[in-house]
């Protein structure tokens, strides 16, 4: 098992946003998370990426406990940073660094990390970054700044930037929601290619047919709990639970 | 006559320039520290800092100059500024640094808080440290955003330096005015205006250049 999440809970003030989330993933799995607005999908991804601290629960990657409440208070910034690197996160709003070119956006974090650990080899870094941009279909845009790129291109740079750190699990939070419809295809295509290469991914999305085709498993969340979980074709085409059926009927 | 006026005004302007440059040297970094203080989620730091900024921005610089120069001597019965021209200059400099640090801190704060939180979070999930995020990602974006208000404030500073004469710091207008008494002529005063115009013109060009230099990227 590459990822194991057990009894994860998170509240903001008095609102319980994640009530008791448990699931696991095998290496190479693609997991889609669907659910209505406010069901806690973003919060779950943010907990995995240490942007939020869960109140309770355990997160394990490759049998290593990254989070449990007993650990959390004693973790230093450096420890959190190291744990974070097991995950990558692609944001809905891209969040590219505007003062850097596409290539520099991809190289920035690995080169800064390499400065801290002199044992790391940086000689291949720009080749690696160029390779990733090529994989995203963006070789010609390597020297362009974010504002010179379309939304779809920016999001693909953001994917390359996350991949450059070689995370165990790459998370996407509605990667196409901020895009015009004609640009979603190019982003979904590169995610599909990543799936074909057995990249372990968690994808929060409202693109139901994409989720069904590209992912092995799917989770339907509602009100901070997992209502239904199973093979993506079954969850999306033939849900068992009433709440899931009701939700999916909006997408028919 | 023209030559002697020019020489006198140049001496005065040298003082103006010295006050201007030294004020910037100290208040630009100090303002950044104050802005961090005013943004910290620590009440015992944040509120006193905000109160101090309110006092300094809410009262005239002229008043602050007088209080800082005369205050210590009257309250402590001891002139901490030292005697003569250099003592008065030091007092003026301290007043300017305090005043401008507070103005700059508010500009920094506006700039820093206008950077979307997503920029920090993107840096965090890429495993960067807080320092790296600030210096490699945030700072340049802040600089780009604050150039227009900064250039306003700094051009105001060139003109504000003339207030230092209230505690007899011999800056350029003081020198120009002295010719009214000594020679009964007014044109040296207009001449001082030319000094300010040329200097603020140069600053405008400089900031325009900086703005252009950072025009290669766009922040949201
Ligand atoms: N920082 C926060 N402080 C307070 N409440 C929050 C915070 N972040 C999220 N919430 C609340 O938590 C709930 C779940 O939010 P979350 O963003 O995880 O939902 P989501 O499933 O991603 O929804 P969407 O499909 O709209 O993106 C919402 O009710 C939201 O208002
Ligand atoms: Mg969300």
PDB file of N, CA and C in Angstrom, chain A residues 14-111:
ATOM      1  N   UNK A  14     -16.399  25.439  14.658  1.00  0.00           N
ATOM      2  CA  UNK A  14     -17.422  24.465  15.035  1.00  0.00           C
ATOM      3  C   UNK A  14     -17.879  23.583  13.880  1.00  0.00           C
ATOM      4  N   UNK A  15     -17.399  23.902  12.652  1.00  0.00           N
ATOM      5  CA  UNK A  15     -17.856  23.088  11.524  1.00  0.00           C
ATOM      6  C   UNK A  15     -16.912  21.920  11.300  1.00  0.00           C
ATOM      7  N   UNK A  16     -17.495  20.732  11.385  1.00  0.00           N
ATOM      8  CA  UNK A  16     -16.727  19.525  11.130  1.00  0.00           C
ATOM      9  C   UNK A  16     -16.699  19.324   9.619  1.00  0.00           C
ATOM     10  N   UNK A  17     -15.537  19.460   9.027  1.00  0.00           N
ATOM     11  CA  UNK A  17     -15.448  19.411   7.565  1.00  0.00           C
ATOM     12  C   UNK A  17     -15.096  18.005   7.085  1.00  0.00           C
ATOM     13  N   UNK A  18     -14.181  17.349   7.793  1.00  0.00           N
ATOM     14  CA  UNK A  18     -13.895  15.932   7.509  1.00  0.00           C
ATOM     15  C   UNK A  18     -14.289  15.152   8.753  1.00  0.00           C
ATOM     16  N   UNK A  19     -15.220  14.195   8.570  1.00  0.00           N
ATOM     17  CA  UNK A  19     -15.791  13.590   9.778  1.00  0.00           C
ATOM     18  C   UNK A  19     -15.115  12.291  10.165  1.00  0.00           C
ATOM     19  N   UNK A  20     -14.756  11.490   9.205  1.00  0.00           N
ATOM     20  CA  UNK A  20     -14.084  10.241   9.557  1.00  0.00           C
ATOM     21  C   UNK A  20     -13.681   9.581   8.251  1.00  0.00           C
ATOM     22  N   UNK A  21     -12.569  10.046   7.706  1.00  0.00           N
ATOM     23  CA  UNK A  21     -12.188   9.631   6.362  1.00  0.00           C
ATOM     24  C   UNK A  21     -11.129   8.541   6.433  1.00  0.00           C
ATOM     25  N   UNK A  22     -11.415   7.394   5.828  1.00  0.00           N
ATOM     26  CA  UNK A  22     -10.426   6.320   5.732  1.00  0.00           C
ATOM     27  C   UNK A  22     -10.432   5.785   4.309  1.00  0.00           C
ATOM     28  N   UNK A  23      -9.273   5.656   3.737  1.00  0.00           N
ATOM     29  CA  UNK A  23      -9.162   4.979   2.441  1.00  0.00           C
ATOM     30  C   UNK A  23      -7.705   4.617   2.220  1.00  0.00           C
ATOM     31  N   UNK A  24      -7.458   3.824   1.202  1.00  0.00           N
ATOM     32  CA  UNK A  24      -6.066   3.476   0.921  1.00  0.00           C
ATOM     33  C   UNK A  24      -5.879   3.357  -0.580  1.00  0.00           C
ATOM     34  N   UNK A  25      -4.622   3.371  -0.979  1.00  0.00           N
ATOM     35  CA  UNK A  25      -4.301   3.288  -2.407  1.00  0.00           C
ATOM     36  C   UNK A  25      -3.111   2.382  -2.610  1.00  0.00           C
ATOM     37  N   UNK A  26      -3.106   1.697  -3.761  1.00  0.00           N
ATOM     38  CA  UNK A  26      -1.927   0.913  -4.148  1.00  0.00           C
ATOM     39  C   UNK A  26      -1.076   1.762  -5.077  1.00  0.00           C
ATOM     40  N   UNK A  27       0.188   1.419  -5.154  1.00  0.00           N
ATOM     41  CA  UNK A  27       1.091   2.142  -6.056  1.00  0.00           C
ATOM     42  C   UNK A  27       0.587   2.030  -7.495  1.00  0.00           C
ATOM     43  N   UNK A  28       0.587   3.150  -8.210  1.00  0.00           N
ATOM     44  CA  UNK A  28       0.119   3.149  -9.596  1.00  0.00           C
ATOM     45  C   UNK A  28      -1.373   3.359  -9.749  1.00  0.00           C
ATOM     46  N   UNK A  29      -2.074   3.379  -8.615  1.00  0.00           N
ATOM     47  CA  UNK A  29      -3.516   3.615  -8.650  1.00  0.00           C
ATOM     48  C   UNK A  29      -3.844   5.049  -9.030  1.00  0.00           C
ATOM     49  N   UNK A  30      -4.967   5.208  -9.708  1.00  0.00           N
ATOM     50  CA  UNK A  30      -5.522   6.542  -9.877  1.00  0.00           C
ATOM     51  C   UNK A  30      -6.871   6.560  -9.179  1.00  0.00           C
ATOM     52  N   UNK A  31      -7.013   7.498  -8.238  1.00  0.00           N
ATOM     53  CA  UNK A  31      -8.225   7.589  -7.441  1.00  0.00           C
ATOM     54  C   UNK A  31      -8.919   8.912  -7.751  1.00  0.00           C
ATOM     55  N   UNK A  32     -10.200   8.835  -8.112  1.00  0.00           N
ATOM     56  CA  UNK A  32     -10.950  10.079  -8.299  1.00  0.00           C
ATOM     57  C   UNK A  32     -11.797  10.345  -7.075  1.00  0.00           C
ATOM     58  N   UNK A  33     -11.882  11.614  -6.707  1.00  0.00           N
ATOM     59  CA  UNK A  33     -12.775  11.998  -5.619  1.00  0.00           C
ATOM     60  C   UNK A  33     -13.817  12.939  -6.200  1.00  0.00           C
ATOM     61  N   UNK A  34     -15.074  12.535  -6.075  1.00  0.00           N
ATOM     62  CA  UNK A  34     -16.156  13.382  -6.557  1.00  0.00           C
ATOM     63  C   UNK A  34     -17.045  13.733  -5.378  1.00  0.00           C
ATOM     64  N   UNK A  35     -17.873  14.733  -5.571  1.00  0.00           N
ATOM     65  CA  UNK A  35     -18.766  15.127  -4.484  1.00  0.00           C
ATOM     66  C   UNK A  35     -19.167  16.570  -4.641  1.00  0.00           C
ATOM     67  N   UNK A  36     -20.256  16.935  -3.959  1.00  0.00           N
ATOM     68  CA  UNK A  36     -20.784  18.275  -4.162  1.00  0.00           C
ATOM     69  C   UNK A  36     -19.907  19.312  -3.484  1.00  0.00           C
ATOM     70  N   UNK A  37     -20.197  20.559  -3.800  1.00  0.00           N
ATOM     71  CA  UNK A  37     -19.436  21.669  -3.245  1.00  0.00           C
ATOM     72  C   UNK A  37     -19.555  21.686  -1.721  1.00  0.00           C
ATOM     73  N   UNK A  38     -18.417  21.874  -1.067  1.00  0.00           N
ATOM     74  CA  UNK A  38     -18.432  21.938   0.393  1.00  0.00           C
ATOM     75  C   UNK A  38     -18.367  20.593   1.075  1.00  0.00           C
ATOM     76  N   UNK A  39     -18.189  19.501   0.295  1.00  0.00           N
ATOM     77  CA  UNK A  39     -18.180  18.182   0.924  1.00  0.00           C
ATOM     78  C   UNK A  39     -16.837  17.865   1.579  1.00  0.00           C
ATOM     79  N   UNK A  40     -15.826  18.706   1.350  1.00  0.00           N
ATOM     80  CA  UNK A  40     -14.545  18.494   2.047  1.00  0.00           C
ATOM     81  C   UNK A  40     -13.428  17.967   1.167  1.00  0.00           C
ATOM     82  N   UNK A  41     -13.609  17.946  -0.143  1.00  0.00           N
ATOM     83  CA  UNK A  41     -12.599  17.365  -1.052  1.00  0.00           C
ATOM     84  C   UNK A  41     -11.290  18.153  -0.999  1.00  0.00           C
ATOM     85  N   UNK A  42     -11.409  19.473  -1.118  1.00  0.00           N
ATOM     86  CA  UNK A  42     -10.198  20.296  -1.079  1.00  0.00           C
ATOM     87  C   UNK A  42      -9.507  20.162   0.276  1.00  0.00           C
ATOM     88  N   UNK A  43     -10.297  20.178   1.332  1.00  0.00           N
ATOM     89  CA  UNK A  43      -9.721  20.066   2.671  1.00  0.00           C
ATOM     90  C   UNK A  43      -8.945  18.762   2.821  1.00  0.00           C
ATOM     91  N   UNK A  44      -9.481  17.684   2.245  1.00  0.00           N
ATOM     92  CA  UNK A  44      -8.779  16.403   2.322  1.00  0.00           C
ATOM     93  C   UNK A  44      -7.415  16.491   1.623  1.00  0.00           C
ATOM     94  N   UNK A  45      -7.404  17.046   0.408  1.00  0.00           N
ATOM     95  CA  UNK A  45      -6.117  17.177  -0.299  1.00  0.00           C
ATOM     96  C   UNK A  45      -5.169  18.082   0.470  1.00  0.00           C
ATOM     97  N   UNK A  46      -5.696  19.135   1.054  1.00  0.00           N
ATOM     98  CA  UNK A  46      -4.845  20.066   1.808  1.00  0.00           C
ATOM     99  C   UNK A  46      -4.262  19.406   3.051  1.00  0.00           C
ATOM    100  N   UNK A  47      -5.027  18.498   3.666  1.00  0.00           N
ATOM    101  CA  UNK A  47      -4.488  17.758   4.811  1.00  0.00           C
ATOM    102  C   UNK A  47      -3.344  16.848   4.365  1.00  0.00           C
ATOM    103  N   UNK A  48      -3.544  16.172   3.223  1.00  0.00           N
ATOM    104  CA  UNK A  48      -2.479  15.273   2.743  1.00  0.00           C
ATOM    105  C   UNK A  48      -1.203  16.054   2.446  1.00  0.00           C
ATOM    106  N   UNK A  49      -1.364  17.302   1.970  1.00  0.00           N
ATOM    107  CA  UNK A  49      -0.207  18.112   1.608  1.00  0.00           C
ATOM    108  C   UNK A  49       0.279  19.005   2.752  1.00  0.00           C
ATOM    109  N   UNK A  50      -0.219  18.780   3.941  1.00  0.00           N
ATOM    110  CA  UNK A  50       0.212  19.532   5.124  1.00  0.00           C
ATOM    111  C   UNK A  50      -0.045  21.032   4.992  1.00  0.00           C
ATOM    112  N   UNK A  51      -1.059  21.391   4.206  1.00  0.00           N
ATOM    113  CA  UNK A  51      -1.467  22.798   4.210  1.00  0.00           C
ATOM    114  C   UNK A  51      -2.473  23.025   5.332  1.00  0.00           C
ATOM    115  N   UNK A  52      -3.124  21.944   5.761  1.00  0.00           N
ATOM    116  CA  UNK A  52      -3.951  21.981   6.960  1.00  0.00           C
ATOM    117  C   UNK A  52      -3.459  20.867   7.880  1.00  0.00           C
ATOM    118  N   UNK A  53      -3.638  21.065   9.171  1.00  0.00           N
ATOM    119  CA  UNK A  53      -3.286  20.022  10.124  1.00  0.00           C
ATOM    120  C   UNK A  53      -4.557  19.314  10.561  1.00  0.00           C
ATOM    121  N   UNK A  54      -4.656  18.001  10.309  1.00  0.00           N
ATOM    122  CA  UNK A  54      -5.859  17.287  10.744  1.00  0.00           C
ATOM    123  C   UNK A  54      -5.967  17.308  12.278  1.00  0.00           C
ATOM    124  N   UNK A  55      -7.188  17.156  12.775  1.00  0.00           N
ATOM    125  CA  UNK A  55      -7.369  17.101  14.224  1.00  0.00           C
ATOM    126  C   UNK A  55      -7.108  15.692  14.742  1.00  0.00           C
ATOM    127  N   UNK A  56      -7.524  14.706  13.960  1.00  0.00           N
ATOM    128  CA  UNK A  56      -7.310  13.319  14.358  1.00  0.00           C
ATOM    129  C   UNK A  56      -7.044  12.495  13.119  1.00  0.00           C
ATOM    130  N   UNK A  57      -6.500  11.314  13.333  1.00  0.00           N
ATOM    131  CA  UNK A  57      -6.318  10.398  12.219  1.00  0.00           C
ATOM    132  C   UNK A  57      -4.858  10.140  11.924  1.00  0.00           C
ATOM    133  N   UNK A  58      -4.643   9.224  10.996  1.00  0.00           N
ATOM    134  CA  UNK A  58      -3.291   8.812  10.664  1.00  0.00           C
ATOM    135  C   UNK A  58      -3.122   8.859   9.151  1.00  0.00           C
ATOM    136  N   UNK A  59      -1.973   9.346   8.702  1.00  0.00           N
ATOM    137  CA  UNK A  59      -1.628   9.309   7.286  1.00  0.00           C
ATOM    138  C   UNK A  59      -0.322   8.551   7.153  1.00  0.00           C
ATOM    139  N   UNK A  60      -0.342   7.473   6.360  1.00  0.00           N
ATOM    140  CA  UNK A  60       0.881   6.699   6.153  1.00  0.00           C
ATOM    141  C   UNK A  60       1.185   6.619   4.672  1.00  0.00           C
ATOM    142  N   UNK A  61       2.449   6.801   4.325  1.00  0.00           N
ATOM    143  CA  UNK A  61       2.886   6.604   2.952  1.00  0.00           C
ATOM    144  C   UNK A  61       3.984   5.555   2.971  1.00  0.00           C
ATOM    145  N   UNK A  62       3.828   4.525   2.171  1.00  0.00           N
ATOM    146  CA  UNK A  62       4.810   3.425   2.154  1.00  0.00           C
ATOM    147  C   UNK A  62       5.127   2.931   3.566  1.00  0.00           C
ATOM    148  N   UNK A  63       4.076   2.766   4.366  1.00  0.00           N
ATOM    149  CA  UNK A  63       4.192   2.267   5.738  1.00  0.00           C
ATOM    150  C   UNK A  63       4.841   3.260   6.701  1.00  0.00           C
ATOM    151  N   UNK A  64       5.292   4.397   6.192  1.00  0.00           N
ATOM    152  CA  UNK A  64       5.879   5.393   7.091  1.00  0.00           C
ATOM    153  C   UNK A  64       4.768   6.325   7.573  1.00  0.00           C
ATOM    154  N   UNK A  65       4.662   6.502   8.889  1.00  0.00           N
ATOM    155  CA  UNK A  65       3.624   7.386   9.411  1.00  0.00           C
ATOM    156  C   UNK A  65       4.043   8.836   9.215  1.00  0.00           C
ATOM    157  N   UNK A  66       3.305   9.533   8.345  1.00  0.00           N
ATOM    158  CA  UNK A  66       3.630  10.943   8.116  1.00  0.00           C
ATOM    159  C   UNK A  66       2.934  11.819   9.127  1.00  0.00           C
ATOM    160  N   UNK A  67       1.737  11.395   9.472  1.00  0.00           N
ATOM    161  CA  UNK A  67       0.974  12.211  10.421  1.00  0.00           C
ATOM    162  C   UNK A  67       0.230  11.333  11.395  1.00  0.00           C
ATOM    163  N   UNK A  68       0.376  11.625  12.661  1.00  0.00           N
ATOM    164  CA  UNK A  68      -0.652  11.267  13.622  1.00  0.00           C
ATOM    165  C   UNK A  68      -0.624  12.354  14.685  1.00  0.00           C
ATOM    166  N   UNK A  69      -1.731  12.548  15.399  1.00  0.00           N
ATOM    167  CA  UNK A  69      -1.827  13.746  16.241  1.00  0.00           C
ATOM    168  C   UNK A  69      -0.704  13.848  17.272  1.00  0.00           C
ATOM    169  N   UNK A  70      -0.187  12.699  17.722  1.00  0.00           N
ATOM    170  CA  UNK A  70       0.878  12.744  18.714  1.00  0.00           C
ATOM    171  C   UNK A  70       2.143  13.352  18.122  1.00  0.00           C
ATOM    172  N   UNK A  71       2.352  13.066  16.822  1.00  0.00           N
ATOM    173  CA  UNK A  71       3.547  13.601  16.166  1.00  0.00           C
ATOM    174  C   UNK A  71       3.425  15.092  15.893  1.00  0.00           C
ATOM    175  N   UNK A  72       2.190  15.513  15.568  1.00  0.00           N
ATOM    176  CA  UNK A  72       2.038  16.801  14.891  1.00  0.00           C
ATOM    177  C   UNK A  72       2.599  17.975  15.678  1.00  0.00           C
ATOM    178  N   UNK A  73       2.427  17.936  17.011  1.00  0.00           N
ATOM    179  CA  UNK A  73       2.855  19.111  17.763  1.00  0.00           C
ATOM    180  C   UNK A  73       4.379  19.222  17.827  1.00  0.00           C
ATOM    181  N   UNK A  74       5.039  18.091  17.663  1.00  0.00           N
ATOM    182  CA  UNK A  74       6.491  18.131  17.828  1.00  0.00           C
ATOM    183  C   UNK A  74       7.238  18.237  16.500  1.00  0.00           C
ATOM    184  N   UNK A  75       6.495  18.330  15.380  1.00  0.00           N
ATOM    185  CA  UNK A  75       7.189  18.342  14.094  1.00  0.00           C
ATOM    186  C   UNK A  75       7.818  19.704  13.803  1.00  0.00           C
ATOM    187  N   UNK A  76       9.054  19.673  13.379  1.00  0.00           N
ATOM    188  CA  UNK A  76       9.710  20.925  13.010  1.00  0.00           C
ATOM    189  C   UNK A  76       9.342  21.271  11.571  1.00  0.00           C
ATOM    190  N   UNK A  77       9.640  22.520  11.188  1.00  0.00           N
ATOM    191  CA  UNK A  77       9.343  22.940   9.822  1.00  0.00           C
ATOM    192  C   UNK A  77      10.039  22.017   8.825  1.00  0.00           C
ATOM    193  N   UNK A  78      11.270  21.643   9.170  1.00  0.00           N
ATOM    194  CA  UNK A  78      12.052  20.820   8.245  1.00  0.00           C
ATOM    195  C   UNK A  78      11.425  19.442   8.061  1.00  0.00           C
ATOM    196  N   UNK A  79      10.947  18.861   9.165  1.00  0.00           N
ATOM    197  CA  UNK A  79      10.292  17.551   9.064  1.00  0.00           C
ATOM    198  C   UNK A  79       9.038  17.638   8.203  1.00  0.00           C
ATOM    199  N   UNK A  80       8.247  18.691   8.457  1.00  0.00           N
ATOM    200  CA  UNK A  80       7.021  18.845   7.668  1.00  0.00           C
ATOM    201  C   UNK A  80       7.365  18.971   6.190  1.00  0.00           C
ATOM    202  N   UNK A  81       8.406  19.744   5.903  1.00  0.00           N
ATOM    203  CA  UNK A  81       8.790  19.925   4.506  1.00  0.00           C
ATOM    204  C   UNK A  81       9.170  18.598   3.868  1.00  0.00           C
ATOM    205  N   UNK A  82       9.919  17.780   4.602  1.00  0.00           N
ATOM    206  CA  UNK A  82      10.312  16.481   4.037  1.00  0.00           C
ATOM    207  C   UNK A  82       9.107  15.586   3.799  1.00  0.00           C
ATOM    208  N   UNK A  83       8.149  15.624   4.745  1.00  0.00           N
ATOM    209  CA  UNK A  83       6.977  14.761   4.601  1.00  0.00           C
ATOM    210  C   UNK A  83       6.108  15.201   3.436  1.00  0.00           C
ATOM    211  N   UNK A  84       6.020  16.515   3.310  1.00  0.00           N
ATOM    212  CA  UNK A  84       5.262  17.091   2.222  1.00  0.00           C
ATOM    213  C   UNK A  84       5.698  16.571   0.864  1.00  0.00           C
ATOM    214  N   UNK A  85       7.004  16.322   0.741  1.00  0.00           N
ATOM    215  CA  UNK A  85       7.546  15.971  -0.569  1.00  0.00           C
ATOM    216  C   UNK A  85       7.069  14.603  -1.060  1.00  0.00           C
ATOM    217  N   UNK A  86       6.427  13.821  -0.172  1.00  0.00           N
ATOM    218  CA  UNK A  86       5.811  12.579  -0.656  1.00  0.00           C
ATOM    219  C   UNK A  86       4.627  12.898  -1.576  1.00  0.00           C
ATOM    220  N   UNK A  87       4.057  14.084  -1.395  1.00  0.00           N
ATOM    221  CA  UNK A  87       2.886  14.469  -2.182  1.00  0.00           C
ATOM    222  C   UNK A  87       3.217  15.637  -3.098  1.00  0.00           C
ATOM    223  N   UNK A  88       2.512  15.692  -4.216  1.00  0.00           N
ATOM    224  CA  UNK A  88       2.545  16.898  -5.043  1.00  0.00           C
ATOM    225  C   UNK A  88       1.122  17.404  -5.126  1.00  0.00           C
ATOM    226  N   UNK A  89       0.957  18.707  -5.351  1.00  0.00           N
ATOM    227  CA  UNK A  89      -0.399  19.244  -5.453  1.00  0.00           C
ATOM    228  C   UNK A  89      -0.487  20.200  -6.634  1.00  0.00           C
ATOM    229  N   UNK A  90      -1.477  19.948  -7.479  1.00  0.00           N
ATOM    230  CA  UNK A  90      -1.762  20.858  -8.587  1.00  0.00           C
ATOM    231  C   UNK A  90      -3.052  21.598  -8.238  1.00  0.00           C
ATOM    232  N   UNK A  91      -2.961  22.930  -8.212  1.00  0.00           N
ATOM    233  CA  UNK A  91      -4.071  23.756  -7.736  1.00  0.00           C
ATOM    234  C   UNK A  91      -5.047  24.058  -8.871  1.00  0.00           C
ATOM    235  N   UNK A  92      -6.258  24.349  -8.454  1.00  0.00           N
ATOM    236  CA  UNK A  92      -7.260  24.796  -9.410  1.00  0.00           C
ATOM    237  C   UNK A  92      -6.801  26.070 -10.132  1.00  0.00           C
ATOM    238  N   UNK A  93      -6.154  26.958  -9.396  1.00  0.00           N
ATOM    239  CA  UNK A  93      -5.769  28.255  -9.977  1.00  0.00           C
ATOM    240  C   UNK A  93      -4.289  28.319 -10.367  1.00  0.00           C
ATOM    241  N   UNK A  94      -3.702  27.187 -10.660  1.00  0.00           N
ATOM    242  CA  UNK A  94      -2.326  27.041 -11.176  1.00  0.00           C
ATOM    243  C   UNK A  94      -1.256  27.516 -10.196  1.00  0.00           C
ATOM    244  N   UNK A  95      -1.360  28.792  -9.780  1.00  0.00           N
ATOM    245  CA  UNK A  95      -0.366  29.378  -8.877  1.00  0.00           C
ATOM    246  C   UNK A  95       1.058  29.263  -9.376  1.00  0.00           C
ATOM    247  N   UNK A  96       1.266  29.527 -10.668  1.00  0.00           N
ATOM    248  CA  UNK A  96       2.648  29.618 -11.156  1.00  0.00           C
ATOM    249  C   UNK A  96       3.289  30.871 -10.583  1.00  0.00           C
ATOM    250  N   UNK A  97       4.624  30.868 -10.531  1.00  0.00           N
ATOM    251  CA  UNK A  97       5.334  32.043 -10.040  1.00  0.00           C
ATOM    252  C   UNK A  97       5.542  32.990 -11.221  1.00  0.00           C
ATOM    253  N   UNK A  98       4.923  34.181 -11.178  1.00  0.00           N
ATOM    254  CA  UNK A  98       4.845  35.006 -12.390  1.00  0.00           C
ATOM    255  C   UNK A  98       6.196  35.531 -12.878  1.00  0.00           C
ATOM    256  N   UNK A  99       7.166  35.650 -11.968  1.00  0.00           N
ATOM    257  CA  UNK A  99       8.447  36.257 -12.377  1.00  0.00           C
ATOM    258  C   UNK A  99       9.412  35.248 -12.966  1.00  0.00           C
ATOM    259  N   UNK A 100       8.987  33.989 -13.044  1.00  0.00           N
ATOM    260  CA  UNK A 100       9.853  32.959 -13.613  1.00  0.00           C
ATOM    261  C   UNK A 100       9.250  32.401 -14.896  1.00  0.00           C
ATOM    262  N   UNK A 101      10.135  32.016 -15.831  1.00  0.00           N
ATOM    263  CA  UNK A 101       9.649  31.389 -17.058  1.00  0.00           C
ATOM    264  C   UNK A 101       9.101  30.003 -16.727  1.00  0.00           C
ATOM    265  N   UNK A 102       8.464  29.397 -17.717  1.00  0.00           N
ATOM    266  CA  UNK A 102       7.928  28.051 -17.525  1.00  0.00           C
ATOM    267  C   UNK A 102       9.031  27.129 -17.022  1.00  0.00           C
ATOM    268  N   UNK A 103      10.180  27.179 -17.688  1.00  0.00           N
ATOM    269  CA  UNK A 103      11.288  26.299 -17.302  1.00  0.00           C
ATOM    270  C   UNK A 103      11.772  26.599 -15.882  1.00  0.00           C
ATOM    271  N   UNK A 104      11.887  27.894 -15.566  1.00  0.00           N
ATOM    272  CA  UNK A 104      12.353  28.271 -14.219  1.00  0.00           C
ATOM    273  C   UNK A 104      11.350  27.856 -13.146  1.00  0.00           C
ATOM    274  N   UNK A 105      10.052  27.933 -13.470  1.00  0.00           N
ATOM    275  CA  UNK A 105       9.046  27.462 -12.531  1.00  0.00           C
ATOM    276  C   UNK A 105       9.268  25.993 -12.183  1.00  0.00           C
ATOM    277  N   UNK A 106       9.620  25.206 -13.207  1.00  0.00           N
ATOM    278  CA  UNK A 106       9.821  23.772 -12.989  1.00  0.00           C
ATOM    279  C   UNK A 106      11.104  23.529 -12.197  1.00  0.00           C
ATOM    280  N   UNK A 107      12.139  24.310 -12.468  1.00  0.00           N
ATOM    281  CA  UNK A 107      13.464  24.069 -11.858  1.00  0.00           C
ATOM    282  C   UNK A 107      13.616  24.640 -10.455  1.00  0.00           C
ATOM    283  N   UNK A 108      12.808  25.659 -10.118  1.00  0.00           N
ATOM    284  CA  UNK A 108      13.075  26.409  -8.889  1.00  0.00           C
ATOM    285  C   UNK A 108      13.205  25.524  -7.645  1.00  0.00           C
ATOM    286  N   UNK A 109      12.168  24.731  -7.366  1.00  0.00           N
ATOM    287  CA  UNK A 109      12.182  23.960  -6.124  1.00  0.00           C
ATOM    288  C   UNK A 109      13.300  22.907  -6.104  1.00  0.00           C
ATOM    289  N   UNK A 110      13.459  22.117  -7.191  1.00  0.00           N
ATOM    290  CA  UNK A 110      14.556  21.138  -7.140  1.00  0.00           C
ATOM    291  C   UNK A 110      15.922  21.795  -6.965  1.00  0.00           C
ATOM    292  N   UNK A 111      16.138  22.957  -7.582  1.00  0.00           N
ATOM    293  CA  UNK A 111      17.469  23.551  -7.455  1.00  0.00           C
ATOM    294  C   UNK A 111      17.681  24.115  -6.049  1.00  0.00           C
TER     295      UNK A 111
END
